[in-house]
Amino acid sequence: MERKNATQLTEFVLTGLTYQPEWQIPLFVLFLVIYIFTIMGNLGLIAVIWNDPHLHTPMYLFLGSLACVDTWLSSTVVPKMLVNIFTKNKRIFLSECIVQFFSFGVSGTTECFLLATMSYDRYVAICNPLLYPAIMTNRLCMRMLISSLTGGLLHTLLHACFLFRLTFCNSNIIHQFYCDIMPLFKISCTDPSVNVLMIFIFSGSIQVFTILIILVSYTLVLFTILRKKSAQGIRKAFSTCGAHLLSVSLYYGSLLFMYVRPGSTRADDRDMMDSLFYTVIIPFLNPIIYSLRNKKVKNSLTKMLKRNI
């Protein structure tokens, strides 16, 4: 009876990154600068790929798509976080919360599939270079991109639908700077065990599946590289794959800590730091990682700047 008579909450309060006023301005400036450079870096990378016909290949199509997803992911989280640093009213409606989670979930899951797709593309390019044009056709590339987005949509839609079975009647404090699904489980009056199980099964399966594709692809790439006798070919292969491996390591490392590790439903400062790295830092680093280690991108960027200056 007590649960039935309890008032269901439809507004929540995001605690944000800090309670200390003296940290508000430095944090706001820091994350505003990071966000501006994230948007400029990713949109700049898209513009470079779009304007150079020599970069209209599967590798750069996937790289441009990754830049789009990183822009989407960062824009889902950072603007709200910046507003909440200064405002006293840190409230967010349940409907807004679910929309933010949905946008975040779709972009995050899509990025998992994209990274796996990019690893397969590198495998074909290095291990089967003569068959590469025949295998990685425009039709197949578009199917892979659409499948990545569809997988992200369906996976997140599943968890969003299961959120509606939860009720919130006690605490409305979300210990996070954005609406993620795990903090909502912690303040739910309904037992979230089913939701947690769904996260573990589906999110875990997607991560295991995509990580396996990446590991198998790069294991085969490594064997192919070691068989090469040309030092220049080895350097080129490592240069091409190094950036992607670094990006994958950063992305999956933080993702596994957030959702799959034991006790991931318990809130603490470490969870917030993992979230910060995943949602803010990685979208900022990706265009730097892929641009600085890619001569074609750097040359195309130089030509584009010379034409417009």
mmCIF file of C-alpha atoms in Angstrom:
data_model
loop_
_atom_site.group_PDB
_atom_site.id
_atom_site.type_symbol
_atom_site.label_atom_id
_atom_site.label_comp_id
_atom_site.label_asym_id
_atom_site.label_seq_id
_atom_site.Cartn_x
_atom_site.Cartn_y
_atom_site.Cartn_z
ATOM 1 C CA MET A 1 0.000 0.000 0.000
ATOM 2 C CA GLU A 2 2.824 2.342 0.842
ATOM 3 C CA ARG A 3 4.264 2.058 -2.669
ATOM 4 C CA LYS A 4 0.890 2.588 -4.322
ATOM 5 C CA ASN A 5 0.242 5.732 -2.278
ATOM 6 C CA ALA A 6 3.694 7.154 -2.964
ATOM 7 C CA THR A 7 3.873 10.085 -5.336
ATOM 8 C CA GLN A 8 5.644 9.189 -8.543
ATOM 9 C CA LEU A 9 8.394 11.644 -9.429
ATOM 10 C CA THR A 10 8.619 13.122 -12.912
ATOM 11 C CA GLU A 11 11.457 15.592 -12.255
ATOM 12 C CA PHE A 12 15.046 14.838 -11.356
ATOM 13 C CA VAL A 13 18.081 16.826 -10.277
ATOM 14 C CA LEU A 14 21.456 16.255 -11.942
ATOM 15 C CA THR A 15 24.172 16.777 -9.328
ATOM 16 C CA GLY A 16 26.737 17.675 -11.994
ATOM 17 C CA LEU A 17 30.512 17.635 -11.614
ATOM 18 C CA THR A 18 31.022 19.773 -8.516
ATOM 19 C CA TYR A 19 29.270 21.404 -5.578
ATOM 20 C CA GLN A 20 32.086 23.897 -4.997
ATOM 21 C CA PRO A 21 31.429 27.391 -6.451
ATOM 22 C CA GLU A 22 35.153 28.150 -6.906
ATOM 23 C CA TRP A 23 35.398 25.328 -9.467
ATOM 24 C CA GLN A 24 32.450 26.463 -11.591
ATOM 25 C CA ILE A 25 34.244 28.973 -13.825
ATOM 26 C CA PRO A 26 37.396 26.855 -14.454
ATOM 27 C CA LEU A 27 35.309 23.772 -15.266
ATOM 28 C CA PHE A 28 32.943 25.740 -17.497
ATOM 29 C CA VAL A 29 35.821 27.304 -19.465
ATOM 30 C CA LEU A 30 37.684 23.982 -19.721
ATOM 31 C CA PHE A 31 34.740 21.967 -21.026
ATOM 32 C CA LEU A 32 33.512 24.780 -23.272
ATOM 33 C CA VAL A 33 36.929 24.913 -24.950
ATOM 34 C CA ILE A 34 37.000 21.096 -25.259
ATOM 35 C CA TYR A 35 33.492 21.099 -26.760
ATOM 36 C CA ILE A 36 34.320 23.850 -29.274
ATOM 37 C CA PHE A 37 37.455 22.002 -30.410
ATOM 38 C CA THR A 38 35.511 18.726 -30.536
ATOM 39 C CA ILE A 39 32.915 20.216 -32.876
ATOM 40 C CA MET A 40 35.524 22.034 -34.974
ATOM 41 C CA GLY A 41 37.754 18.956 -35.195
ATOM 42 C CA ASN A 42 35.038 16.500 -36.164
ATOM 43 C CA LEU A 43 33.196 18.826 -38.555
ATOM 44 C CA GLY A 44 36.548 19.865 -40.027
ATOM 45 C CA LEU A 45 37.420 16.221 -40.637
ATOM 46 C CA ILE A 46 34.047 15.682 -42.341
ATOM 47 C CA ALA A 47 34.613 18.786 -44.505
ATOM 48 C CA VAL A 48 38.091 17.611 -45.544
ATOM 49 C CA ILE A 49 36.784 14.173 -46.551
ATOM 50 C CA TRP A 50 33.786 15.673 -48.350
ATOM 51 C CA ASN A 51 35.844 18.187 -50.361
ATOM 52 C CA ASP A 52 38.646 15.853 -51.492
ATOM 53 C CA PRO A 53 37.605 13.281 -54.140
ATOM 54 C CA HIS A 54 40.752 11.268 -53.346
ATOM 55 C CA LEU A 55 39.295 10.561 -49.898
ATOM 56 C CA HIS A 56 36.011 9.196 -51.238
ATOM 57 C CA THR A 57 36.966 5.645 -50.300
ATOM 58 C CA PRO A 58 35.446 3.192 -47.768
ATOM 59 C CA MET A 59 38.109 3.938 -45.139
ATOM 60 C CA TYR A 60 37.367 7.665 -45.145
ATOM 61 C CA LEU A 61 33.620 7.124 -45.493
ATOM 62 C CA PHE A 62 33.720 5.219 -42.191
ATOM 63 C CA LEU A 63 36.057 7.795 -40.662
ATOM 64 C CA GLY A 64 33.673 10.610 -41.618
ATOM 65 C CA SER A 65 30.764 8.638 -40.168
ATOM 66 C CA LEU A 66 32.712 8.184 -36.925
ATOM 67 C CA ALA A 67 33.259 11.957 -36.796
ATOM 68 C CA CYS A 68 29.486 12.477 -37.238
ATOM 69 C CA VAL A 69 28.724 10.078 -34.389
ATOM 70 C CA ASP A 70 31.316 11.727 -32.112
ATOM 71 C CA THR A 71 29.761 15.132 -32.801
ATOM 72 C CA TRP A 72 26.322 13.694 -32.032
ATOM 73 C CA LEU A 73 27.510 12.005 -28.815
ATOM 74 C CA SER A 74 29.295 15.084 -27.501
ATOM 75 C CA SER A 75 26.387 17.413 -28.380
ATOM 76 C CA THR A 76 23.958 15.140 -26.522
ATOM 77 C CA VAL A 77 25.829 15.528 -23.235
ATOM 78 C CA VAL A 78 28.102 18.584 -23.072
ATOM 79 C CA PRO A 79 25.668 21.519 -23.672
ATOM 80 C CA LYS A 80 23.385 20.364 -20.836
ATOM 81 C CA MET A 81 26.419 19.815 -18.615
ATOM 82 C CA LEU A 82 27.693 23.350 -19.303
ATOM 83 C CA VAL A 83 24.300 24.872 -18.486
ATOM 84 C CA ASN A 84 24.090 22.902 -15.229
ATOM 85 C CA ILE A 85 27.523 24.073 -14.055
ATOM 86 C CA PHE A 86 26.187 27.596 -13.485
ATOM 87 C CA THR A 87 22.438 27.267 -13.092
ATOM 88 C CA LYS A 88 20.901 26.659 -9.680
ATOM 89 C CA ASN A 89 17.963 24.851 -11.235
ATOM 90 C CA LYS A 90 19.524 21.560 -12.310
ATOM 91 C CA ARG A 91 16.179 19.855 -12.815
ATOM 92 C CA ILE A 92 15.307 17.694 -15.768
ATOM 93 C CA PHE A 93 11.933 16.132 -16.587
ATOM 94 C CA LEU A 94 11.651 12.370 -16.942
ATOM 95 C CA SER A 95 10.716 12.758 -20.618
ATOM 96 C CA GLU A 96 13.830 14.919 -21.249
ATOM 97 C CA CYS A 97 15.903 12.391 -19.346
ATOM 98 C CA ILE A 98 14.730 9.492 -21.504
ATOM 99 C CA VAL A 99 15.275 11.508 -24.710
ATOM 100 C CA GLN A 100 18.834 12.357 -23.646
ATOM 101 C CA PHE A 101 19.542 8.737 -22.743
ATOM 102 C CA PHE A 102 18.093 7.571 -26.060
ATOM 103 C CA SER A 103 20.248 9.973 -28.079
ATOM 104 C CA PHE A 104 23.319 9.059 -26.040
ATOM 105 C CA GLY A 105 22.622 5.321 -26.321
ATOM 106 C CA VAL A 106 22.069 5.360 -30.084
ATOM 107 C CA SER A 107 25.275 7.297 -30.765
ATOM 108 C CA GLY A 108 27.326 5.194 -28.337
ATOM 109 C CA THR A 109 26.122 1.838 -29.685
ATOM 110 C CA THR A 110 26.476 2.989 -33.295
ATOM 111 C CA GLU A 111 30.096 3.894 -32.560
ATOM 112 C CA CYS A 112 30.736 0.335 -31.307
ATOM 113 C CA PHE A 113 29.507 -1.106 -34.605
ATOM 114 C CA LEU A 114 31.397 1.531 -36.608
ATOM 115 C CA LEU A 115 34.708 0.691 -34.935
ATOM 116 C CA ALA A 116 34.160 -2.986 -35.752
ATOM 117 C CA THR A 117 33.282 -2.071 -39.345
ATOM 118 C CA MET A 118 36.448 0.010 -39.654
ATOM 119 C CA SER A 119 38.570 -2.888 -38.393
ATOM 120 C CA TYR A 120 37.034 -5.217 -41.003
ATOM 121 C CA ASP A 121 37.752 -2.612 -43.696
ATOM 122 C CA ARG A 122 41.438 -2.502 -42.647
ATOM 123 C CA TYR A 123 41.575 -6.304 -42.642
ATOM 124 C CA VAL A 124 40.337 -6.484 -46.238
ATOM 125 C CA ALA A 125 42.604 -3.623 -47.364
ATOM 126 C CA ILE A 126 45.778 -5.157 -45.916
ATOM 127 C CA CYS A 127 45.120 -8.897 -46.160
ATOM 128 C CA ASN A 128 43.300 -8.906 -49.529
ATOM 129 C CA PRO A 129 44.419 -5.722 -51.324
ATOM 130 C CA LEU A 130 43.727 -7.041 -54.831
ATOM 131 C CA LEU A 131 40.151 -7.996 -53.922
ATOM 132 C CA TYR A 132 39.521 -4.847 -51.860
ATOM 133 C CA PRO A 133 37.620 -2.882 -54.569
ATOM 134 C CA ALA A 134 35.465 -5.921 -55.352
ATOM 135 C CA ILE A 135 34.661 -6.658 -51.692
ATOM 136 C CA MET A 136 34.267 -3.147 -50.219
ATOM 137 C CA THR A 137 31.795 -1.844 -52.780
ATOM 138 C CA ASN A 138 29.750 1.308 -52.215
ATOM 139 C CA ARG A 139 26.670 -0.857 -51.751
ATOM 140 C CA LEU A 140 28.294 -2.951 -49.013
ATOM 141 C CA CYS A 141 29.677 0.152 -47.266
ATOM 142 C CA MET A 142 26.234 1.782 -47.157
ATOM 143 C CA ARG A 143 24.709 -1.436 -45.850
ATOM 144 C CA MET A 144 27.317 -1.559 -43.094
ATOM 145 C CA LEU A 145 26.657 2.056 -42.118
ATOM 146 C CA ILE A 146 22.868 1.575 -42.119
ATOM 147 C CA SER A 147 23.248 -1.652 -40.120
ATOM 148 C CA SER A 148 25.414 0.139 -37.529
ATOM 149 C CA LEU A 149 22.825 2.877 -37.071
ATOM 150 C CA THR A 150 19.926 0.402 -37.033
ATOM 151 C CA GLY A 151 21.707 -1.697 -34.406
ATOM 152 C CA GLY A 152 22.195 1.406 -32.271
ATOM 153 C CA LEU A 153 18.543 2.403 -32.620
ATOM 154 C CA LEU A 154 17.111 -1.044 -31.813
ATOM 155 C CA HIS A 155 19.452 -1.665 -28.881
ATOM 156 C CA THR A 156 18.709 1.686 -27.245
ATOM 157 C CA LEU A 157 14.989 1.469 -27.995
ATOM 158 C CA LEU A 158 14.861 -1.825 -26.102
ATOM 159 C CA HIS A 159 16.367 -0.299 -22.951
ATOM 160 C CA ALA A 160 14.287 2.886 -23.278
ATOM 161 C CA CYS A 161 11.082 0.801 -23.413
ATOM 162 C CA PHE A 162 12.109 -1.140 -20.316
ATOM 163 C CA LEU A 163 12.686 2.159 -18.493
ATOM 164 C CA PHE A 164 8.921 2.745 -18.511
ATOM 165 C CA ARG A 165 8.400 -0.203 -16.153
ATOM 166 C CA LEU A 166 10.319 1.684 -13.439
ATOM 167 C CA THR A 167 8.728 4.072 -10.948
ATOM 168 C CA PHE A 168 10.498 6.832 -9.036
ATOM 169 C CA CYS A 169 9.004 7.862 -5.693
ATOM 170 C CA ASN A 170 11.807 8.432 -3.167
ATOM 171 C CA SER A 171 14.933 10.239 -4.287
ATOM 172 C CA ASN A 172 15.055 12.388 -7.406
ATOM 173 C CA ILE A 173 18.808 13.020 -7.199
ATOM 174 C CA ILE A 174 20.800 11.635 -10.137
ATOM 175 C CA HIS A 175 24.494 11.491 -9.259
ATOM 176 C CA GLN A 176 25.679 12.218 -12.755
ATOM 177 C CA PHE A 177 26.088 15.163 -15.147
ATOM 178 C CA TYR A 178 23.717 13.657 -17.742
ATOM 179 C CA CYS A 179 20.834 11.179 -17.794
ATOM 180 C CA ASP A 180 22.429 7.774 -18.019
ATOM 181 C CA ILE A 181 20.512 4.578 -17.393
ATOM 182 C CA MET A 182 22.537 3.216 -14.455
ATOM 183 C CA PRO A 183 21.928 6.170 -12.082
ATOM 184 C CA LEU A 184 18.188 5.867 -12.811
ATOM 185 C CA PHE A 185 18.253 2.242 -11.669
ATOM 186 C CA LYS A 186 19.740 3.307 -8.342
ATOM 187 C CA ILE A 187 16.874 5.690 -7.483
ATOM 188 C CA SER A 188 14.070 3.488 -8.795
ATOM 189 C CA CYS A 189 11.340 2.301 -6.419
ATOM 190 C CA THR A 190 10.783 -0.669 -8.733
ATOM 191 C CA ASP A 191 13.272 -3.527 -8.645
ATOM 192 C CA PRO A 192 15.534 -2.847 -11.664
ATOM 193 C CA SER A 193 16.974 -6.376 -11.772
ATOM 194 C CA VAL A 194 15.308 -7.126 -15.117
ATOM 195 C CA ASN A 195 16.685 -3.888 -16.590
ATOM 196 C CA VAL A 196 20.178 -4.617 -15.262
ATOM 197 C CA LEU A 197 20.005 -8.116 -16.730
ATOM 198 C CA MET A 198 18.974 -6.695 -20.109
ATOM 199 C CA ILE A 199 21.910 -4.269 -19.998
ATOM 200 C CA PHE A 200 24.311 -7.066 -19.121
ATOM 201 C CA ILE A 201 22.996 -9.409 -21.837
ATOM 202 C CA PHE A 202 22.537 -7.007 -24.747
ATOM 203 C CA SER A 203 25.216 -4.388 -24.046
ATOM 204 C CA GLY A 204 27.648 -7.127 -23.053
ATOM 205 C CA SER A 205 26.851 -9.144 -26.182
ATOM 206 C CA ILE A 206 27.339 -6.138 -28.459
ATOM 207 C CA GLN A 207 30.661 -5.282 -26.839
ATOM 208 C CA VAL A 208 31.905 -8.882 -26.963
ATOM 209 C CA PHE A 209 30.762 -9.264 -30.591
ATOM 210 C CA THR A 210 32.373 -6.028 -31.791
ATOM 211 C CA ILE A 211 35.566 -6.581 -29.768
ATOM 212 C CA LEU A 212 35.907 -10.087 -31.259
ATOM 213 C CA ILE A 213 35.595 -8.681 -34.789
ATOM 214 C CA ILE A 214 38.265 -6.095 -33.981
ATOM 215 C CA LEU A 215 40.622 -8.631 -32.358
ATOM 216 C CA VAL A 216 40.254 -11.203 -35.140
ATOM 217 C CA SER A 217 40.653 -8.551 -37.846
ATOM 218 C CA TYR A 218 43.819 -7.082 -36.341
ATOM 219 C CA THR A 219 45.293 -10.472 -35.479
ATOM 220 C CA LEU A 220 45.036 -11.414 -39.158
ATOM 221 C CA VAL A 221 46.394 -7.986 -40.109
ATOM 222 C CA LEU A 222 49.351 -8.497 -37.760
ATOM 223 C CA PHE A 223 50.198 -11.887 -39.304
ATOM 224 C CA THR A 224 49.986 -10.342 -42.773
ATOM 225 C CA ILE A 225 52.254 -7.450 -41.764
ATOM 226 C CA LEU A 226 54.849 -9.782 -40.268
ATOM 227 C CA ARG A 227 54.982 -11.710 -43.528
ATOM 228 C CA LYS A 228 55.736 -8.562 -45.498
ATOM 229 C CA LYS A 229 59.346 -8.110 -46.533
ATOM 230 C CA SER A 230 59.015 -4.443 -47.399
ATOM 231 C CA ALA A 231 59.900 -2.116 -44.498
ATOM 232 C CA GLN A 232 57.901 0.670 -46.167
ATOM 233 C CA GLY A 233 54.832 -1.592 -46.399
ATOM 234 C CA ILE A 234 55.137 -2.525 -42.736
ATOM 235 C CA ARG A 235 55.395 1.137 -41.685
ATOM 236 C CA LYS A 236 52.404 2.075 -43.832
ATOM 237 C CA ALA A 237 50.274 -0.744 -42.408
ATOM 238 C CA PHE A 238 51.168 0.106 -38.813
ATOM 239 C CA SER A 239 50.543 3.802 -39.467
ATOM 240 C CA THR A 240 47.116 3.051 -40.937
ATOM 241 C CA CYS A 241 46.041 0.702 -38.156
ATOM 242 C CA GLY A 242 47.764 2.410 -35.206
ATOM 243 C CA ALA A 243 45.309 5.300 -34.977
ATOM 244 C CA HIS A 244 42.311 2.976 -35.087
ATOM 245 C CA LEU A 245 43.743 0.658 -32.428
ATOM 246 C CA LEU A 246 44.431 3.611 -30.117
ATOM 247 C CA SER A 247 40.892 4.922 -30.586
ATOM 248 C CA VAL A 248 39.412 1.452 -29.983
ATOM 249 C CA SER A 249 41.457 0.944 -26.812
ATOM 250 C CA LEU A 250 40.370 4.265 -25.325
ATOM 251 C CA TYR A 251 36.728 3.775 -26.281
ATOM 252 C CA TYR A 252 36.237 0.207 -25.126
ATOM 253 C CA GLY A 253 38.332 0.647 -21.998
ATOM 254 C CA SER A 254 36.022 3.347 -20.625
ATOM 255 C CA LEU A 255 32.902 1.591 -21.935
ATOM 256 C CA LEU A 256 33.702 -1.694 -20.181
ATOM 257 C CA PHE A 257 34.331 0.128 -16.917
ATOM 258 C CA MET A 258 30.999 1.940 -17.208
ATOM 259 C CA TYR A 259 28.581 -0.870 -18.058
ATOM 260 C CA VAL A 260 30.031 -4.365 -17.885
ATOM 261 C CA ARG A 261 32.362 -4.431 -14.881
ATOM 262 C CA PRO A 262 31.009 -5.950 -11.619
ATOM 263 C CA GLY A 263 29.228 -3.451 -9.394
ATOM 264 C CA SER A 264 28.678 -1.011 -12.244
ATOM 265 C CA THR A 265 25.285 -0.081 -10.805
ATOM 266 C CA ARG A 266 26.929 1.534 -7.771
ATOM 267 C CA ALA A 267 27.438 5.265 -7.994
ATOM 268 C CA ASP A 268 30.773 6.843 -7.107
ATOM 269 C CA ASP A 269 33.156 9.466 -8.397
ATOM 270 C CA ARG A 270 34.973 6.882 -10.504
ATOM 271 C CA ASP A 271 31.794 6.220 -12.509
ATOM 272 C CA MET A 272 31.518 9.944 -13.208
ATOM 273 C CA MET A 273 35.140 10.122 -14.331
ATOM 274 C CA ASP A 274 34.621 7.127 -16.643
ATOM 275 C CA SER A 275 31.537 8.829 -18.085
ATOM 276 C CA LEU A 276 33.437 12.085 -18.546
ATOM 277 C CA PHE A 277 36.210 10.321 -20.435
ATOM 278 C CA TYR A 278 33.745 8.429 -22.633
ATOM 279 C CA THR A 279 31.393 11.300 -23.481
ATOM 280 C CA VAL A 280 33.728 14.319 -23.548
ATOM 281 C CA ILE A 281 37.382 13.353 -23.928
ATOM 282 C CA ILE A 282 37.188 10.583 -26.555
ATOM 283 C CA PRO A 283 35.095 12.623 -29.083
ATOM 284 C CA PHE A 284 37.687 15.388 -28.585
ATOM 285 C CA LEU A 285 40.672 13.058 -29.114
ATOM 286 C CA ASN A 286 39.415 11.042 -32.100
ATOM 287 C CA PRO A 287 39.845 13.729 -34.818
ATOM 288 C CA ILE A 288 43.312 14.498 -33.416
ATOM 289 C CA ILE A 289 44.312 10.811 -33.422
ATOM 290 C CA TYR A 290 43.063 10.181 -36.960
ATOM 291 C CA SER A 291 44.302 13.461 -38.445
ATOM 292 C CA LEU A 292 47.820 13.669 -37.016
ATOM 293 C CA ARG A 293 48.676 10.098 -38.045
ATOM 294 C CA ASN A 294 47.185 10.319 -41.539
ATOM 295 C CA LYS A 295 49.223 12.007 -44.279
ATOM 296 C CA LYS A 296 46.340 12.095 -46.752
ATOM 297 C CA VAL A 297 44.092 13.923 -44.281
ATOM 298 C CA LYS A 298 46.863 16.389 -43.382
ATOM 299 C CA ASN A 299 47.650 17.078 -47.054
ATOM 300 C CA SER A 300 43.962 17.531 -47.907
ATOM 301 C CA LEU A 301 43.488 19.849 -44.921
ATOM 302 C CA THR A 302 46.505 21.936 -46.018
ATOM 303 C CA LYS A 303 45.154 22.244 -49.578
ATOM 304 C CA MET A 304 41.674 23.190 -48.348
ATOM 305 C CA LEU A 305 43.080 25.886 -46.038
ATOM 306 C CA LYS A 306 45.253 27.318 -48.835
ATOM 307 C CA ARG A 307 42.233 27.544 -51.167
ATOM 308 C CA ASN A 308 40.147 29.377 -48.570
ATOM 309 C CA ILE A 309 42.773 31.711 -47.106
#
